[in-house]
Amino acid sequence: MARYWRGEITLRKLRVLTQGLPPVGPHSRHTAEGREYSLTDALLWSVLWALQSNTVVTAQAAGAKKAKMPADEMPEYPWSRPEKKGQLVGDLGDFDQEEVLDFLDNL
């Protein structure tokens, strides 16, 4: 963008350059709270939420009274905290996200 505003490239070249960008990267982090989150990730999150909902309904039909969803409505992002207290998918414990990712990379 800066090169376009400085007049170093044309609008056509800028369009061609932006068409070749991957769907997720630094240019799209502002839309997902600073994280790389693509449409594929959003679809997988929706499928996971639907599967969890189906599992809870099946467990309740089988007589499990403690089975319930962690939130009334699906949060926009997997890392969002629900309104009521509880954990959505997992717990990082006393570790931060980078330490957990390093651990998973070393498996």
CSV table of C-alpha atoms in Angstrom, one decimal:
chain,number,residue,atom,x,y,z
A,1,MET,CA,0.0,0.0,0.0
A,2,ALA,CA,2.8,2.4,0.9
A,3,ARG,CA,4.4,2.0,-2.5
A,4,TYR,CA,1.1,2.7,-4.2
A,5,TRP,CA,0.6,5.9,-2.1
A,6,ARG,CA,4.1,7.0,-2.9
A,7,GLY,CA,3.4,6.6,-6.6
A,8,GLU,CA,6.0,3.8,-7.1
A,9,ILE,CA,3.4,1.3,-8.4
A,10,THR,CA,0.1,1.6,-10.3
A,11,LEU,CA,-3.3,0.6,-9.0
A,12,ARG,CA,-3.4,-2.3,-11.4
A,13,LYS,CA,-0.1,-3.7,-10.0
A,14,LEU,CA,-1.4,-3.2,-6.4
A,15,ARG,CA,-4.6,-5.2,-7.4
A,16,VAL,CA,-2.5,-8.0,-8.8
A,17,LEU,CA,-0.3,-8.2,-5.7
A,18,THR,CA,-3.2,-8.3,-3.4
A,19,GLN,CA,-5.0,-11.0,-5.4
A,20,GLY,CA,-2.0,-13.3,-4.7
A,21,LEU,CA,-2.2,-12.9,-1.0
A,22,PRO,CA,-3.0,-16.0,1.1
A,23,PRO,CA,-6.3,-16.0,2.9
A,24,VAL,CA,-4.6,-15.8,6.3
A,25,GLY,CA,-1.6,-13.7,7.3
A,26,PRO,CA,-0.5,-10.5,8.9
A,27,HIS,CA,-2.9,-8.6,6.6
A,28,SER,CA,-6.0,-10.4,8.1
A,29,ARG,CA,-5.1,-10.5,11.7
A,30,HIS,CA,-7.0,-7.3,12.5
A,31,THR,CA,-10.2,-9.1,11.8
A,32,ALA,CA,-9.6,-11.9,14.3
A,33,GLU,CA,-8.2,-10.1,17.4
A,34,GLY,CA,-4.6,-10.4,16.2
A,35,ARG,CA,-4.7,-14.1,15.4
A,36,GLU,CA,-4.5,-15.9,12.1
A,37,TYR,CA,-8.0,-17.2,11.7
A,38,SER,CA,-9.3,-18.1,8.2
A,39,LEU,CA,-12.7,-19.0,6.9
A,40,THR,CA,-11.7,-22.6,7.1
A,41,ASP,CA,-11.0,-22.2,10.8
A,42,ALA,CA,-14.3,-20.6,11.3
A,43,LEU,CA,-16.1,-23.5,9.5
A,44,LEU,CA,-14.2,-26.0,11.6
A,45,TRP,CA,-15.1,-24.1,14.8
A,46,SER,CA,-18.8,-24.2,13.7
A,47,VAL,CA,-18.6,-27.9,13.1
A,48,LEU,CA,-16.9,-28.5,16.4
A,49,TRP,CA,-19.6,-26.5,18.2
A,50,ALA,CA,-22.4,-28.5,16.4
A,51,LEU,CA,-20.7,-31.8,17.3
A,52,GLN,CA,-20.4,-30.8,20.9
A,53,SER,CA,-24.1,-29.7,20.9
A,54,ASN,CA,-25.1,-33.0,19.4
A,55,THR,CA,-23.1,-34.9,22.0
A,56,VAL,CA,-24.7,-33.0,24.8
A,57,VAL,CA,-28.2,-33.6,23.5
A,58,THR,CA,-27.5,-37.3,23.1
A,59,ALA,CA,-26.0,-37.6,26.6
A,60,GLN,CA,-29.1,-35.8,28.0
A,61,ALA,CA,-31.4,-38.1,26.2
A,62,ALA,CA,-29.5,-41.0,27.6
A,63,GLY,CA,-30.0,-39.7,31.1
A,64,ALA,CA,-26.8,-37.7,31.9
A,65,LYS,CA,-28.1,-34.8,34.0
A,66,LYS,CA,-24.7,-33.1,34.2
A,67,ALA,CA,-24.2,-32.8,30.4
A,68,LYS,CA,-24.6,-29.2,29.2
A,69,MET,CA,-23.0,-26.8,26.8
A,70,PRO,CA,-20.3,-24.4,28.1
A,71,ALA,CA,-22.2,-21.4,26.8
A,72,ASP,CA,-25.8,-20.7,25.7
A,73,GLU,CA,-24.6,-19.4,22.3
A,74,MET,CA,-21.6,-20.2,20.2
A,75,PRO,CA,-18.8,-17.6,20.7
A,76,GLU,CA,-17.4,-16.0,17.6
A,77,TYR,CA,-13.9,-17.4,18.2
A,78,PRO,CA,-12.8,-20.6,19.9
A,79,TRP,CA,-10.6,-18.5,22.3
A,80,SER,CA,-13.5,-16.3,23.4
A,81,ARG,CA,-14.6,-16.7,27.0
A,82,PRO,CA,-18.3,-17.6,27.4
A,83,GLU,CA,-20.6,-15.4,29.5
A,84,LYS,CA,-21.0,-17.9,32.2
A,85,LYS,CA,-18.0,-19.5,33.9
A,86,GLY,CA,-16.5,-22.6,32.2
A,87,GLN,CA,-14.0,-23.6,29.7
A,88,LEU,CA,-14.9,-24.1,26.0
A,89,VAL,CA,-12.4,-26.4,24.5
A,90,GLY,CA,-9.3,-26.8,26.6
A,91,ASP,CA,-7.2,-25.3,29.4
A,92,LEU,CA,-3.6,-24.1,29.0
A,93,GLY,CA,-3.0,-24.4,32.7
A,94,ASP,CA,-0.2,-22.1,33.9
A,95,PHE,CA,1.4,-21.9,30.4
A,96,ASP,CA,1.0,-19.2,27.8
A,97,GLN,CA,0.0,-19.9,24.2
A,98,GLU,CA,3.6,-19.8,22.9
A,99,GLU,CA,4.8,-22.4,25.4
A,100,VAL,CA,1.9,-24.7,24.5
A,101,LEU,CA,2.6,-24.3,20.8
A,102,ASP,CA,6.3,-25.1,21.3
A,103,PHE,CA,5.3,-28.2,23.3
A,104,LEU,CA,3.0,-29.4,20.5
A,105,ASP,CA,5.6,-28.7,17.8
A,106,ASN,CA,8.1,-31.0,19.7
A,107,LEU,CA,5.7,-34.0,19.9
